[in-house]
Amino acid sequence: MQTIDMTVTVNGQKQTLAVKPNDTLLEVVRDYLDLTGSKEGCGEGVCGSCTVLLDGHPVRACLTLALEADGSAVTTVEGLADGDTLSRLQQSFIDHGAVQCGFCTPGMLMSARALLDDKPSPDRETVRRALSGNICRCTGYAKIVDAVEHAARPEAGCPDCRSKDTGGDHD
Amino acid sequence: MRLPQFDYHSPDTLEGVLALLDEHRDNAGVLAGGTDLLVRMKHRLAAPKVLVSLKHLDSLSYIKETSGMLYIGAKTPIIDVIRSDRVQQQAPALVQACERIGAVSIQHYRGTIGGNILQDNRCIHYNQSQFHRSGRQPCHKDGGKICYARDEADRCNSTCQSDGVTALMALDGHLILNSTRGERRVALDAFYTTDGIHPFDMQPDELLIKIDIPVVPGAVSAYQRLSYRSAIDYPIVCAGVRLVPDPDDAGCIGSARIVVGAMGRSPLFLAKVSQSLAGMRFDDNTAFEQAGKDAMNAAATFAAHNAGADLAYRQAMVEKMVGRALAHAAGQVSTRKVR
Ligand SMILES: Cc1cc2nc3c(=O)[nH]c(=O)nc-3n(C[C@H](O)[C@H](O)[C@H](O)COP(=O)(O)OP(=O)(O)OC[C@H]3O[C@@H](n4cnc5c(N)ncnc54)[C@H](O)[C@@H]3O)c2cc1C
Ligand code: SF4
Ligand code: FES
Ligand code: FES
């Protein structure tokens, strides 16, 4: 089958790849680039576990042809940490117990990242809406919403907000 | 889930796209955001041999207003419609409908208004994986001779579950289609066939270029929808309405357009029920409730049992959706007065 060359910047690194027309962006990041953080849950746009940022916006990588990302910048969950140092958002997920099996987590983090880039201090309802396309079968969502809300704005009364890692001014 | 094989083209020009559609016709598929088409391809419900991507046609992504018309390019992303002050002002029903389409990470940035209008009709018995469908005889739309949604049906009654198009039809929207043969403009309420297998009166070489919506002075509009899980489920019933004031008496309705969606092969423009509101006052809630009831009776026979909710429930909810949409639209008139 015909392959087509494409160039895409993934987590800041420029990649030139020869892909098949029917490769999805999810298949390319997982199978060509070994970035297996993004997960395939449903493969049909429903669950959100494949969410990545395409030119800064959250999209379903399972419903995006790789070739449609030619010339674009893609951020996957692997692009959030700085080396071994987790981002404030990632640390907040851990602190708030927002990760159980972890399958939904990469997608949740990417949807949350996009929200916080757009609105640095969202209220709870805004967080819930932004994450509404991401399904979690474990946590019951409350902890995830806490993690995102408090990553932006640590809450004084929250036992899970840690001043050291979440940048809060309380202990 | 793998996609089937196809050739991929992403022409730089409109002419390039139209030439490819002309060349490949039934074998071609237009790829806008892909959030409808790629799912159907994964399910092997569609298998275009050639995908023609609109990726480079940024000239089809715009919202503008000229000489009494609001124009929206076919490739305009859903998020741009939601965030447009102009659309909010002139066609609030469309903003309300677009806000309800799926979720941020599914459609807001990838999904387009054109793709929303032209997404295929749906049916819970048909829009399933190949494996699921392999367990039973094929229905009409799958190449067979039976229908699981309606007993004895001689044709497919798959349902139009687009949010956007229900609002657009209420707003008297028209589509502008282009092909190598030239351009044509068609009213949304004349765009549908009576066959759920090929729901649109559109040729395979045609491309949707833009949508136009007349800007009517004083008009108000609203959209209501019901679905199970707001982010990932399609509407099981929805309604769009537009009310235009009487030029001689601003407190009175001059004309109305009531459209019920997700209850048939196309959105249903209910001309008679709409007419019954002419001459009523904007604060006449009894008239709106009655219109809701009439709409329910008018729309009930069109629906097939294929949207995942009890049919009687969907029918009953038409009344609520229409009644509420009318009340919301009329409410915009009273808030305007207060200002
Ligand atoms: C989980 C999930 C939930 C969803 N929920 C909703 C919902 O609640 N409400 C809703 O309305 N939709 C919903 N959708 C469907 C779909 O995502 C949206 O309708 C979206 O707006 C489609 O736009 P698109 O650009 O991605 O379409 P595409 O998939 O690119 O195109 C759809 C169809 O239109 C054709 N097409 C597109 N543009 C043109 C053009 N300019 N000219 C000619 N043909 C064209 C394509 O060939 C294709 O057949 C949902 C989808 C998923 C996966
Ligand atoms: S309405 Fe009937 S024929 Fe059409 S897709 Fe559903 S089951 Fe098939
Ligand atoms: S794998 Fe993409 S949405 Fe489920
Ligand atoms: S943590 Fe298991 S699915 Fe969300």
CSV table of C-alpha atoms and ligand atoms in Angstrom, one decimal, chain A residues 26 39-51 59-63 103 133, chain B residues 42 106, ligand 3:
chain,number,residue,atom,x,y,z
A,26,LEU,CA,-3.3,7.4,17.5
A,39,LYS,CA,-4.7,4.8,24.9
A,40,GLU,CA,-7.2,3.2,22.5
A,41,GLY,CA,-10.4,2.5,24.4
A,42,CYS,CA,-13.2,2.5,22.0
A,43,GLY,CA,-11.6,3.5,18.8
A,44,GLU,CA,-14.7,5.3,17.7
A,45,GLY,CA,-14.7,8.7,19.4
A,46,VAL,CA,-16.7,7.9,22.5
A,47,CYS,CA,-14.4,7.4,25.4
A,48,GLY,CA,-11.7,10.1,25.1
A,49,SER,CA,-8.7,7.9,26.3
A,50,CYS,CA,-6.9,8.8,23.0
A,51,THR,CA,-7.2,12.6,23.5
A,59,VAL,CA,-8.9,16.1,19.6
A,60,ARG,CA,-9.6,12.4,19.4
A,61,ALA,CA,-6.5,10.8,18.0
A,62,CYS,CA,-8.5,7.7,17.0
A,63,LEU,CA,-10.7,9.8,14.7
A,103,PHE,CA,-6.5,4.0,31.5
A,133,GLY,CA,-16.0,13.9,26.7
B,42,LYS,CA,-14.2,1.8,11.0
B,106,ILE,CA,-14.7,15.2,19.9
C,3,FES,S1,-10.2,5.6,21.7
C,3,FES,FE1,-10.5,7.5,20.8
C,3,FES,S2,-12.3,8.1,21.8
C,3,FES,FE2,-12.1,6.1,22.6
